[in-house]
Coordinates of C-alpha atoms in Angstrom, one line a residue:
X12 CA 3.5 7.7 -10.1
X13 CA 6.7 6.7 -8.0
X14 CA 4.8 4.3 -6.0
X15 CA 5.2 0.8 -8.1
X16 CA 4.2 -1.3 -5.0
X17 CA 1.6 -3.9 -5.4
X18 CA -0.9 -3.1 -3.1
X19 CA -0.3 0.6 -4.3
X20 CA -2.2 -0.3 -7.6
X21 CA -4.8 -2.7 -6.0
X22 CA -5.9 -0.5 -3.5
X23 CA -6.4 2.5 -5.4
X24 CA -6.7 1.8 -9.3
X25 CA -10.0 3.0 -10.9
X26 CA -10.9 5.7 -8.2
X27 CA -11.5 9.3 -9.0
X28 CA -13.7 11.7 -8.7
X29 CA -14.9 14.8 -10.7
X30 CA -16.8 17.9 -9.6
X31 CA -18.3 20.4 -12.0
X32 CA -19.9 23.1 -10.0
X33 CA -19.7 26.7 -11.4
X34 CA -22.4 28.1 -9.0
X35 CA -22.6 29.0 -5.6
X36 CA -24.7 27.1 -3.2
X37 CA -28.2 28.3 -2.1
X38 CA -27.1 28.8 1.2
X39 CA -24.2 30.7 0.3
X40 CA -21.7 27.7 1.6
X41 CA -19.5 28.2 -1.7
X42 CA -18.3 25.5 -4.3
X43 CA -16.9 22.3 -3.3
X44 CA -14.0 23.5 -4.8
X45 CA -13.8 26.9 -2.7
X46 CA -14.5 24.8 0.7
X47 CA -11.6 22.1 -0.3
X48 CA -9.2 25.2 -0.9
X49 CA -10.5 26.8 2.0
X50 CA -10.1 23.4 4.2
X51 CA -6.2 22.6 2.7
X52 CA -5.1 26.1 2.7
X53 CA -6.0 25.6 7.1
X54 CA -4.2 22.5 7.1
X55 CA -1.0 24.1 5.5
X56 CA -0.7 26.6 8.0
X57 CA -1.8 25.4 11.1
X58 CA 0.5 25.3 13.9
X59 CA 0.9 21.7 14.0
X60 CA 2.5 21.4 10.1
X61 CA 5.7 21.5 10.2
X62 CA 8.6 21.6 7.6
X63 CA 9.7 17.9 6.3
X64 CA 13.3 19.6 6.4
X65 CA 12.9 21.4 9.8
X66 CA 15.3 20.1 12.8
X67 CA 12.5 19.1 14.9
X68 CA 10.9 17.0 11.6
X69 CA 14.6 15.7 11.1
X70 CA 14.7 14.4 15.2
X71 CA 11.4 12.7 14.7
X72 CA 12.2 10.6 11.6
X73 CA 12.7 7.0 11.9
X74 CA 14.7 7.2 8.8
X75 CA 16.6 9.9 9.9
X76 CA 17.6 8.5 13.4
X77 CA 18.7 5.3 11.5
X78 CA 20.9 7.4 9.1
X79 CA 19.7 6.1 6.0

């Protein structure tokens, strides 16, 4: 990781979580895996994501607006 801050490693150290599911659920839902791909991939494209190098990203960073 790039993030060497403290709280970084207290607040997250030791946490994971692994899902082994090959099947499809009874009701047809899908695998965890399919409904986490299915729930990220309409995140990515919504309308409200936008570029971290578009202009209108660029005019809303506080880093940006500082010139750092």
């Amino acid at each position: 990781t790039s993030n060497w801050a403290e709280d970084y490693f207290v607040r997250t150290a030791g946490v994971g979580l692994v899902i082994n599911q090959t099947g499809v659920a009874r009701d047809n839902s899908g695998t965890v895996q399919s409904q986490l791909k299915a729930v990220f991939e309409r995140d990515w494209t919504s309308i409200h994501a936008l570029r971290l190098d578009s202009e209108e990203m660029k005019q809303e960073c506080l880093w940006h607006r500082e010139g750092a």
